[in-house]
């Protein structure tokens, strides 16, 4: 099963597992802060007991009194921890940046290898995320956390801020998924239209064989995703190849093997063997449209997987203390320099003042 799904991954790169010490659990248990003096830098990595299992967290910043930013990774199954130092270089001057490998992914998968029959649920990961945020406030001696998420993690982050608004200063999202009912059919129709207009007989044939979603075959989403990437690449700025070179801790043979296995497991849990995976349960409007947390969304103009045509009406329906929606040119679903620069601008210019 793992070899079958290795070609259907939802993200661009690998992550992995290596052994490390736990992150100072005594500070959490005693209620004490890891910040013991002004202007103290923080650079920690290790496993923290979250949701009943050890989960991998990295915490890096020049001043641990700076606002905490929890970056919830997409996928599911594709942590950003191996690439964070390259992609987010410079952020640590202004924020304490936290990476968390979700259960079933990356370092956390390697430490807690589940069987293929072990279920993974949206509610589990939401609750894990809330527990991570709670840990960070205690560990760093702060009241709230800024949460970031895109694609899969845009679902998780919305669920987190809806369930526990008191924990979060703001949500900064991108490539916002709205629902299983609206997003896949929209992507399918856009790709079919583009492929027909381009005379792309191969892609048209593949899409017509799939038929419009919803699907029961777990291969279908991966097939559509490869066609989506092909067409997005025609009109978007690529991410630098250097972004996707993992840091040494994540680049060992064992780390890479665990990365692939975790991605396979998470992908299958996402789509389900019969179209009954976590994605089938996603319906963000059903959570309600009133939020107590400011919401900032970035959306690539060329995003075909989570198109602005679906994301913008959802955003418009939301009531929040403050909100903003920004369209990004030459940007698709996956991160690129335009998107990361826009994240940084929104974070420093509009969100950090809210955390003061």
mmCIF file of C-alpha atoms in Angstrom:
data_model
loop_
_atom_site.group_PDB
_atom_site.id
_atom_site.type_symbol
_atom_site.label_atom_id
_atom_site.label_comp_id
_atom_site.label_asym_id
_atom_site.label_seq_id
_atom_site.Cartn_x
_atom_site.Cartn_y
_atom_site.Cartn_z
ATOM 1 C CA UNK A 1 0.000 0.000 0.000
ATOM 2 C CA UNK A 2 2.791 2.436 0.850
ATOM 3 C CA UNK A 3 4.448 2.152 -2.579
ATOM 4 C CA UNK A 4 1.112 2.826 -4.265
ATOM 5 C CA UNK A 5 0.526 6.067 -2.440
ATOM 6 C CA UNK A 6 4.065 7.412 -2.522
ATOM 7 C CA UNK A 7 3.335 8.932 -5.954
ATOM 8 C CA UNK A 8 0.213 10.678 -4.732
ATOM 9 C CA UNK A 9 1.747 13.017 -2.155
ATOM 10 C CA UNK A 10 0.142 16.377 -1.542
ATOM 11 C CA UNK A 11 3.332 18.390 -0.962
ATOM 12 C CA UNK A 12 6.656 19.076 -2.579
ATOM 13 C CA UNK A 13 9.158 17.624 -0.179
ATOM 14 C CA UNK A 14 10.126 15.174 2.533
ATOM 15 C CA UNK A 15 10.523 15.362 6.261
ATOM 16 C CA UNK A 16 11.674 12.743 8.706
ATOM 17 C CA UNK A 17 12.445 11.308 12.081
ATOM 18 C CA UNK A 18 15.516 11.430 14.262
ATOM 19 C CA UNK A 19 15.984 10.977 17.980
ATOM 20 C CA UNK A 20 16.130 14.028 20.214
ATOM 21 C CA UNK A 21 15.613 14.980 23.824
ATOM 22 C CA UNK A 22 12.290 16.240 25.094
ATOM 23 C CA UNK A 23 11.648 19.989 25.218
ATOM 24 C CA UNK A 24 12.082 20.954 28.882
ATOM 25 C CA UNK A 25 8.809 19.400 30.103
ATOM 26 C CA UNK A 26 9.537 20.509 33.658
ATOM 27 C CA UNK A 27 8.777 24.125 32.689
ATOM 28 C CA UNK A 28 5.314 23.139 31.495
ATOM 29 C CA UNK A 29 4.584 20.972 34.521
ATOM 30 C CA UNK A 30 5.687 23.618 37.001
ATOM 31 C CA UNK A 31 3.894 26.414 35.161
ATOM 32 C CA UNK A 32 7.203 28.257 34.787
ATOM 33 C CA UNK A 33 8.321 30.113 31.681
ATOM 34 C CA UNK A 34 11.377 29.195 29.613
ATOM 35 C CA UNK A 35 11.987 32.962 29.332
ATOM 36 C CA UNK A 36 13.939 33.814 32.464
ATOM 37 C CA UNK A 37 15.522 37.112 31.392
ATOM 38 C CA UNK A 38 14.824 39.983 28.967
ATOM 39 C CA UNK A 39 16.014 39.612 25.366
ATOM 40 C CA UNK A 40 16.722 35.926 25.882
ATOM 41 C CA UNK A 41 16.951 33.963 22.621
ATOM 42 C CA UNK A 42 15.219 30.596 22.388
ATOM 43 C CA UNK A 43 16.326 27.656 20.242
ATOM 44 C CA UNK A 44 14.726 24.375 21.278
ATOM 45 C CA UNK A 45 13.722 21.183 19.531
ATOM 46 C CA UNK A 46 12.396 17.900 20.793
ATOM 47 C CA UNK A 47 9.357 15.843 21.708
ATOM 48 C CA UNK A 48 6.557 17.129 23.922
ATOM 49 C CA UNK A 49 3.736 14.946 25.225
ATOM 50 C CA UNK A 50 0.712 16.106 23.214
ATOM 51 C CA UNK A 51 -2.541 14.187 22.853
ATOM 52 C CA UNK A 52 -1.103 11.223 24.717
ATOM 53 C CA UNK A 53 1.949 10.756 22.455
ATOM 54 C CA UNK A 54 5.341 12.492 22.050
ATOM 55 C CA UNK A 55 5.096 15.062 19.241
ATOM 56 C CA UNK A 56 7.956 17.007 17.631
ATOM 57 C CA UNK A 57 8.168 20.759 18.207
ATOM 58 C CA UNK A 58 10.848 23.316 17.348
ATOM 59 C CA UNK A 59 10.903 26.793 18.912
ATOM 60 C CA UNK A 60 13.250 29.457 17.541
ATOM 61 C CA UNK A 61 13.508 33.202 18.073
ATOM 62 C CA UNK A 62 15.922 35.997 18.941
ATOM 63 C CA UNK A 63 13.822 37.158 21.900
ATOM 64 C CA UNK A 64 11.433 34.766 23.589
ATOM 65 C CA UNK A 65 9.326 37.703 24.728
ATOM 66 C CA UNK A 66 8.382 38.299 21.064
ATOM 67 C CA UNK A 67 4.937 37.123 19.942
ATOM 68 C CA UNK A 68 4.619 33.377 19.327
ATOM 69 C CA UNK A 69 3.771 32.222 15.805
ATOM 70 C CA UNK A 70 2.637 28.592 15.473
ATOM 71 C CA UNK A 71 2.962 27.450 11.869
ATOM 72 C CA UNK A 72 0.578 24.531 11.339
ATOM 73 C CA UNK A 73 1.843 22.551 8.362
ATOM 74 C CA UNK A 74 -0.201 21.412 5.392
ATOM 75 C CA UNK A 75 -0.439 18.012 3.762
ATOM 76 C CA UNK A 76 -1.576 16.275 5.865
ATOM 77 C CA UNK A 77 1.805 14.671 6.380
ATOM 78 C CA UNK A 78 4.196 17.348 5.123
ATOM 79 C CA UNK A 79 5.920 19.230 7.969
ATOM 80 C CA UNK A 80 7.820 22.433 7.293
ATOM 81 C CA UNK A 81 10.329 21.813 10.089
ATOM 82 C CA UNK A 82 13.079 20.552 7.731
ATOM 83 C CA UNK A 83 12.903 23.733 5.637
ATOM 84 C CA UNK A 84 11.930 26.431 8.137
ATOM 85 C CA UNK A 85 15.411 27.902 8.666
ATOM 86 C CA UNK A 86 15.735 28.561 4.924
ATOM 87 C CA UNK A 87 12.210 29.667 4.050
ATOM 88 C CA UNK A 88 11.603 31.846 7.113
ATOM 89 C CA UNK A 89 15.094 33.280 7.544
ATOM 90 C CA UNK A 90 14.822 36.645 9.254
ATOM 91 C CA UNK A 91 11.439 36.067 10.881
ATOM 92 C CA UNK A 92 13.056 35.171 14.186
ATOM 93 C CA UNK A 93 13.997 38.822 14.767
ATOM 94 C CA UNK A 94 10.348 39.691 15.264
ATOM 95 C CA UNK A 95 8.586 36.492 16.371
ATOM 96 C CA UNK A 96 9.244 33.212 18.115
ATOM 97 C CA UNK A 97 8.536 30.765 15.288
ATOM 98 C CA UNK A 98 7.220 27.319 16.171
ATOM 99 C CA UNK A 99 7.050 24.272 13.926
ATOM 100 C CA UNK A 100 4.985 21.251 14.962
ATOM 101 C CA UNK A 101 5.015 17.870 13.216
ATOM 102 C CA UNK A 102 1.434 16.652 13.469
ATOM 103 C CA UNK A 103 0.580 13.092 14.487
ATOM 104 C CA UNK A 104 1.125 10.852 11.464
ATOM 105 C CA UNK A 105 3.780 13.185 10.023
ATOM 106 C CA UNK A 106 7.518 13.726 10.050
ATOM 107 C CA UNK A 107 9.364 13.330 13.318
ATOM 108 C CA UNK A 108 6.161 12.603 15.205
ATOM 109 C CA UNK A 109 5.347 9.743 12.823
ATOM 110 C CA UNK A 110 8.844 8.305 13.244
ATOM 111 C CA UNK A 111 8.507 8.310 17.046
ATOM 112 C CA UNK A 112 4.965 6.841 17.030
ATOM 113 C CA UNK A 113 4.585 4.662 13.928
ATOM 114 C CA UNK A 114 0.891 3.787 13.580
ATOM 115 C CA UNK A 115 -0.434 0.818 11.643
ATOM 116 C CA UNK A 116 -2.286 1.547 8.411
ATOM 117 C CA UNK A 117 -5.489 0.674 10.275
ATOM 118 C CA UNK A 118 -4.938 3.296 12.994
ATOM 119 C CA UNK A 119 -7.445 6.069 12.288
ATOM 120 C CA UNK A 120 -6.467 9.727 12.050
ATOM 121 C CA UNK A 121 -9.198 12.305 12.547
ATOM 122 C CA UNK A 122 -9.596 16.029 12.052
ATOM 123 C CA UNK A 123 -10.798 16.337 15.647
ATOM 124 C CA UNK A 124 -7.624 14.638 16.947
ATOM 125 C CA UNK A 125 -5.346 17.033 15.103
ATOM 126 C CA UNK A 126 -7.457 20.055 16.088
ATOM 127 C CA UNK A 127 -7.227 19.042 19.740
ATOM 128 C CA UNK A 128 -3.501 18.376 19.401
ATOM 129 C CA UNK A 129 -3.050 21.854 17.924
ATOM 130 C CA UNK A 130 -4.916 23.448 20.802
ATOM 131 C CA UNK A 131 -2.765 21.506 23.263
ATOM 132 C CA UNK A 132 0.402 22.653 21.448
ATOM 133 C CA UNK A 133 -0.773 26.288 21.662
ATOM 134 C CA UNK A 134 -1.539 25.868 25.368
ATOM 135 C CA UNK A 135 1.896 24.360 25.954
ATOM 136 C CA UNK A 136 3.559 27.287 24.166
ATOM 137 C CA UNK A 137 1.777 29.912 26.267
ATOM 138 C CA UNK A 138 2.905 28.186 29.462
ATOM 139 C CA UNK A 139 6.393 27.370 28.263
ATOM 140 C CA UNK A 140 7.086 30.890 26.972
ATOM 141 C CA UNK A 141 5.050 32.783 29.555
ATOM 142 C CA UNK A 142 2.559 34.388 27.165
ATOM 143 C CA UNK A 143 -1.204 34.550 26.960
ATOM 144 C CA UNK A 144 -1.867 33.939 23.252
ATOM 145 C CA UNK A 145 -0.441 32.559 20.022
ATOM 146 C CA UNK A 146 -0.661 33.692 16.393
ATOM 147 C CA UNK A 147 -1.618 30.677 14.276
ATOM 148 C CA UNK A 148 -0.689 30.269 10.609
ATOM 149 C CA UNK A 149 -1.949 27.638 8.195
ATOM 150 C CA UNK A 150 -2.535 26.915 4.527
ATOM 151 C CA UNK A 151 -4.256 24.197 2.517
ATOM 152 C CA UNK A 152 -4.815 21.249 4.899
ATOM 153 C CA UNK A 153 -3.676 23.335 7.847
ATOM 154 C CA UNK A 154 -6.117 26.094 6.913
ATOM 155 C CA UNK A 155 -8.802 23.600 7.945
ATOM 156 C CA UNK A 156 -7.029 22.747 11.195
ATOM 157 C CA UNK A 157 -6.380 26.396 12.075
ATOM 158 C CA UNK A 158 -10.005 27.442 11.513
ATOM 159 C CA UNK A 159 -11.168 24.592 13.747
ATOM 160 C CA UNK A 160 -8.637 25.626 16.402
ATOM 161 C CA UNK A 161 -9.629 29.296 16.546
ATOM 162 C CA UNK A 162 -13.319 28.394 16.490
ATOM 163 C CA UNK A 163 -12.941 25.991 19.405
ATOM 164 C CA UNK A 164 -10.587 28.110 21.554
ATOM 165 C CA UNK A 165 -10.595 31.771 20.486
ATOM 166 C CA UNK A 166 -9.146 32.790 23.848
ATOM 167 C CA UNK A 167 -5.802 31.169 22.888
ATOM 168 C CA UNK A 168 -5.190 33.035 19.641
ATOM 169 C CA UNK A 169 -4.250 36.598 18.744
ATOM 170 C CA UNK A 170 -5.024 36.126 15.031
ATOM 171 C CA UNK A 171 -5.184 33.619 12.189
ATOM 172 C CA UNK A 172 -3.016 34.141 9.106
ATOM 173 C CA UNK A 173 -4.084 31.719 6.390
ATOM 174 C CA UNK A 174 -3.427 31.006 2.737
ATOM 175 C CA UNK A 175 -4.750 28.581 0.114
ATOM 176 C CA UNK A 176 -7.893 28.388 2.203
ATOM 177 C CA UNK A 177 -9.943 25.211 1.851
ATOM 178 C CA UNK A 178 -13.664 25.709 2.446
ATOM 179 C CA UNK A 179 -15.420 22.361 2.052
ATOM 180 C CA UNK A 180 -15.265 18.933 0.468
ATOM 181 C CA UNK A 181 -18.529 19.739 -1.273
ATOM 182 C CA UNK A 182 -17.239 22.865 -3.054
ATOM 183 C CA UNK A 183 -13.448 22.719 -3.531
ATOM 184 C CA UNK A 184 -12.816 19.446 -5.457
ATOM 185 C CA UNK A 185 -15.658 19.949 -7.993
ATOM 186 C CA UNK A 186 -14.460 23.507 -8.624
ATOM 187 C CA UNK A 187 -10.882 22.319 -9.222
ATOM 188 C CA UNK A 188 -12.038 19.503 -11.484
ATOM 189 C CA UNK A 189 -14.137 21.781 -13.691
ATOM 190 C CA UNK A 190 -11.436 24.455 -13.955
ATOM 191 C CA UNK A 191 -8.813 21.906 -14.977
ATOM 192 C CA UNK A 192 -11.105 20.263 -17.498
ATOM 193 C CA UNK A 193 -11.882 23.646 -19.062
ATOM 194 C CA UNK A 194 -8.200 24.614 -19.227
ATOM 195 C CA UNK A 195 -7.120 21.266 -20.656
ATOM 196 C CA UNK A 196 -9.781 21.352 -23.357
ATOM 197 C CA UNK A 197 -8.864 24.928 -24.301
ATOM 198 C CA UNK A 198 -5.187 23.950 -24.526
ATOM 199 C CA UNK A 199 -5.871 20.891 -26.642
ATOM 200 C CA UNK A 200 -4.287 18.786 -23.901
ATOM 201 C CA UNK A 201 -5.813 15.465 -24.915
ATOM 202 C CA UNK A 202 -3.884 13.472 -22.305
ATOM 203 C CA UNK A 203 -5.121 15.549 -19.367
ATOM 204 C CA UNK A 204 -8.647 15.714 -20.755
ATOM 205 C CA UNK A 205 -8.731 11.932 -21.076
ATOM 206 C CA UNK A 206 -7.485 11.440 -17.522
ATOM 207 C CA UNK A 207 -10.010 13.868 -16.083
ATOM 208 C CA UNK A 208 -12.884 12.415 -18.069
ATOM 209 C CA UNK A 209 -11.966 8.921 -16.861
ATOM 210 C CA UNK A 210 -12.074 10.182 -13.278
ATOM 211 C CA UNK A 211 -15.439 11.863 -13.687
ATOM 212 C CA UNK A 212 -16.454 14.721 -11.435
ATOM 213 C CA UNK A 213 -15.928 14.318 -7.675
ATOM 214 C CA UNK A 214 -16.840 13.063 -5.126
ATOM 215 C CA UNK A 215 -14.790 9.923 -5.693
ATOM 216 C CA UNK A 216 -14.416 6.563 -3.995
ATOM 217 C CA UNK A 217 -11.058 5.638 -5.548
ATOM 218 C CA UNK A 218 -8.206 7.005 -3.355
ATOM 219 C CA UNK A 219 -5.968 7.441 -6.415
ATOM 220 C CA UNK A 220 -8.201 10.046 -8.035
ATOM 221 C CA UNK A 221 -7.299 13.061 -5.928
ATOM 222 C CA UNK A 222 -3.587 12.498 -6.570
ATOM 223 C CA UNK A 223 -4.181 12.216 -10.323
ATOM 224 C CA UNK A 224 -6.087 15.510 -10.348
ATOM 225 C CA UNK A 225 -3.449 17.142 -8.135
ATOM 226 C CA UNK A 226 -0.664 16.362 -10.635
ATOM 227 C CA UNK A 227 -2.674 17.954 -13.438
ATOM 228 C CA UNK A 228 -3.379 20.927 -11.187
ATOM 229 C CA UNK A 229 0.339 21.442 -10.548
ATOM 230 C CA UNK A 230 1.040 21.254 -14.274
ATOM 231 C CA UNK A 231 -1.361 24.087 -15.074
ATOM 232 C CA UNK A 232 -0.513 26.238 -12.061
ATOM 233 C CA UNK A 233 3.191 26.049 -13.023
ATOM 234 C CA UNK A 234 2.448 27.742 -16.345
ATOM 235 C CA UNK A 235 1.525 31.033 -14.669
ATOM 236 C CA UNK A 236 3.277 31.112 -11.326
ATOM 237 C CA UNK A 237 6.684 31.931 -9.879
ATOM 238 C CA UNK A 238 8.494 28.800 -8.690
ATOM 239 C CA UNK A 239 9.858 28.357 -5.217
ATOM 240 C CA UNK A 240 13.686 28.205 -5.141
ATOM 241 C CA UNK A 241 14.993 24.644 -5.193
ATOM 242 C CA UNK A 242 17.097 25.463 -2.130
ATOM 243 C CA UNK A 243 13.903 25.758 -0.106
ATOM 244 C CA UNK A 244 13.354 22.022 -0.348
ATOM 245 C CA UNK A 245 16.775 20.879 0.851
ATOM 246 C CA UNK A 246 16.142 19.458 4.323
ATOM 247 C CA UNK A 247 18.318 20.465 7.248
ATOM 248 C CA UNK A 248 20.837 17.758 8.223
ATOM 249 C CA UNK A 249 18.737 16.440 11.111
ATOM 250 C CA UNK A 250 15.985 15.548 8.639
ATOM 251 C CA UNK A 251 18.188 14.344 5.771
ATOM 252 C CA UNK A 252 19.339 10.927 7.010
ATOM 253 C CA UNK A 253 18.255 7.752 5.243
ATOM 254 C CA UNK A 254 16.010 6.842 8.178
ATOM 255 C CA UNK A 255 14.500 10.322 8.240
ATOM 256 C CA UNK A 256 13.706 10.163 4.533
ATOM 257 C CA UNK A 257 12.198 6.682 4.839
ATOM 258 C CA UNK A 258 10.019 7.776 7.752
ATOM 259 C CA UNK A 259 8.990 10.847 5.781
ATOM 260 C CA UNK A 260 7.690 8.806 2.859
ATOM 261 C CA UNK A 261 5.923 6.346 5.154
ATOM 262 C CA UNK A 262 4.299 9.175 7.119
ATOM 263 C CA UNK A 263 3.194 10.929 3.944
ATOM 264 C CA UNK A 264 1.653 7.718 2.618
ATOM 265 C CA UNK A 265 -0.182 7.072 5.874
ATOM 266 C CA UNK A 266 -1.467 10.637 6.153
ATOM 267 C CA UNK A 267 -2.528 10.797 2.500
ATOM 268 C CA UNK A 268 -4.592 7.641 2.798
ATOM 269 C CA UNK A 269 -6.179 8.949 6.001
ATOM 270 C CA UNK A 270 -6.962 12.190 4.160
ATOM 271 C CA UNK A 271 -8.773 10.666 1.173
ATOM 272 C CA UNK A 272 -9.888 7.336 2.668
ATOM 273 C CA UNK A 273 -9.994 3.981 0.925
ATOM 274 C CA UNK A 274 -13.512 4.685 -0.301
ATOM 275 C CA UNK A 275 -13.641 8.474 -0.356
ATOM 276 C CA UNK A 276 -14.455 8.422 3.347
ATOM 277 C CA UNK A 277 -11.300 10.015 4.800
ATOM 278 C CA UNK A 278 -10.821 13.214 6.769
ATOM 279 C CA UNK A 279 -11.394 15.430 3.727
ATOM 280 C CA UNK A 280 -14.934 14.101 3.330
ATOM 281 C CA UNK A 281 -15.800 15.603 6.740
ATOM 282 C CA UNK A 282 -14.618 19.147 5.910
ATOM 283 C CA UNK A 283 -17.344 21.804 5.886
ATOM 284 C CA UNK A 284 -16.062 25.051 7.390
ATOM 285 C CA UNK A 285 -19.276 27.075 6.864
ATOM 286 C CA UNK A 286 -21.067 24.521 9.042
ATOM 287 C CA UNK A 287 -18.885 25.621 11.983
ATOM 288 C CA UNK A 288 -20.552 29.025 11.846
ATOM 289 C CA UNK A 289 -19.363 32.323 10.403
ATOM 290 C CA UNK A 290 -18.940 34.367 13.611
ATOM 291 C CA UNK A 291 -15.345 34.461 14.873
ATOM 292 C CA UNK A 292 -13.785 36.182 17.879
ATOM 293 C CA UNK A 293 -10.295 36.089 16.332
ATOM 294 C CA UNK A 294 -8.996 38.422 13.554
ATOM 295 C CA UNK A 295 -8.668 36.604 10.222
ATOM 296 C CA UNK A 296 -6.181 37.418 7.450
ATOM 297 C CA UNK A 297 -6.222 35.379 4.234
ATOM 298 C CA UNK A 298 -3.756 35.296 1.326
ATOM 299 C CA UNK A 299 -4.899 33.692 -1.905
ATOM 300 C CA UNK A 300 -2.933 33.013 -5.071
ATOM 301 C CA UNK A 301 -4.652 34.327 -8.180
ATOM 302 C CA UNK A 302 -3.539 31.180 -10.034
ATOM 303 C CA UNK A 303 -4.564 28.735 -7.301
ATOM 304 C CA UNK A 304 -6.672 26.025 -8.960
ATOM 305 C CA UNK A 305 -6.855 23.655 -6.003
ATOM 306 C CA UNK A 306 -8.370 26.172 -3.576
ATOM 307 C CA UNK A 307 -9.443 28.877 -5.976
ATOM 308 C CA UNK A 308 -10.253 32.477 -4.978
ATOM 309 C CA UNK A 309 -13.724 31.892 -6.427
ATOM 310 C CA UNK A 310 -14.434 29.563 -3.493
ATOM 311 C CA UNK A 311 -12.277 31.181 -0.800
ATOM 312 C CA UNK A 312 -13.442 34.786 -1.256
ATOM 313 C CA UNK A 313 -17.209 34.188 -0.760
ATOM 314 C CA UNK A 314 -16.381 32.184 2.358
ATOM 315 C CA UNK A 315 -14.177 35.014 3.648
ATOM 316 C CA UNK A 316 -16.879 37.577 2.863
ATOM 317 C CA UNK A 317 -19.370 35.587 4.932
ATOM 318 C CA UNK A 318 -17.189 35.728 8.051
ATOM 319 C CA UNK A 319 -17.668 38.139 10.908
ATOM 320 C CA UNK A 320 -14.436 38.848 12.812
ATOM 321 C CA UNK A 321 -12.953 41.695 14.911
ATOM 322 C CA UNK A 322 -10.649 42.465 11.990
ATOM 323 C CA UNK A 323 -10.132 40.765 8.643
ATOM 324 C CA UNK A 324 -8.319 41.184 5.336
ATOM 325 C CA UNK A 325 -8.185 39.246 2.066
ATOM 326 C CA UNK A 326 -5.204 39.672 -0.274
ATOM 327 C CA UNK A 327 -4.865 38.268 -3.815
ATOM 328 C CA UNK A 328 -1.320 37.424 -4.886
ATOM 329 C CA UNK A 329 -0.226 37.557 -8.543
ATOM 330 C CA UNK A 330 1.817 34.730 -10.101
ATOM 331 C CA UNK A 331 1.015 32.539 -7.127
ATOM 332 C CA UNK A 332 -0.763 29.212 -7.041
ATOM 333 C CA UNK A 333 -1.543 26.768 -4.259
ATOM 334 C CA UNK A 334 1.988 25.968 -3.098
ATOM 335 C CA UNK A 335 4.325 28.389 -1.291
ATOM 336 C CA UNK A 336 6.599 30.629 -3.337
ATOM 337 C CA UNK A 337 8.590 33.814 -2.525
ATOM 338 C CA UNK A 338 5.629 36.059 -3.368
ATOM 339 C CA UNK A 339 3.473 34.233 -0.840
ATOM 340 C CA UNK A 340 6.101 34.107 1.916
ATOM 341 C CA UNK A 341 6.914 37.814 1.477
ATOM 342 C CA UNK A 342 3.201 38.632 1.713
ATOM 343 C CA UNK A 343 2.892 36.519 4.859
ATOM 344 C CA UNK A 344 5.754 38.447 6.426
ATOM 345 C CA UNK A 345 4.271 41.838 5.512
ATOM 346 C CA UNK A 346 0.842 40.967 6.900
ATOM 347 C CA UNK A 347 2.404 39.528 10.013
ATOM 348 C CA UNK A 348 4.675 42.479 10.797
ATOM 349 C CA UNK A 349 2.417 45.318 9.643
ATOM 350 C CA UNK A 350 -1.047 44.219 10.731
ATOM 351 C CA UNK A 351 -0.897 41.240 13.087
ATOM 352 C CA UNK A 352 2.033 41.923 15.417
ATOM 353 C CA UNK A 353 0.507 45.244 16.558
ATOM 354 C CA UNK A 354 -2.511 43.218 17.732
ATOM 355 C CA UNK A 355 -0.211 41.132 19.950
ATOM 356 C CA UNK A 356 1.265 44.088 21.827
#
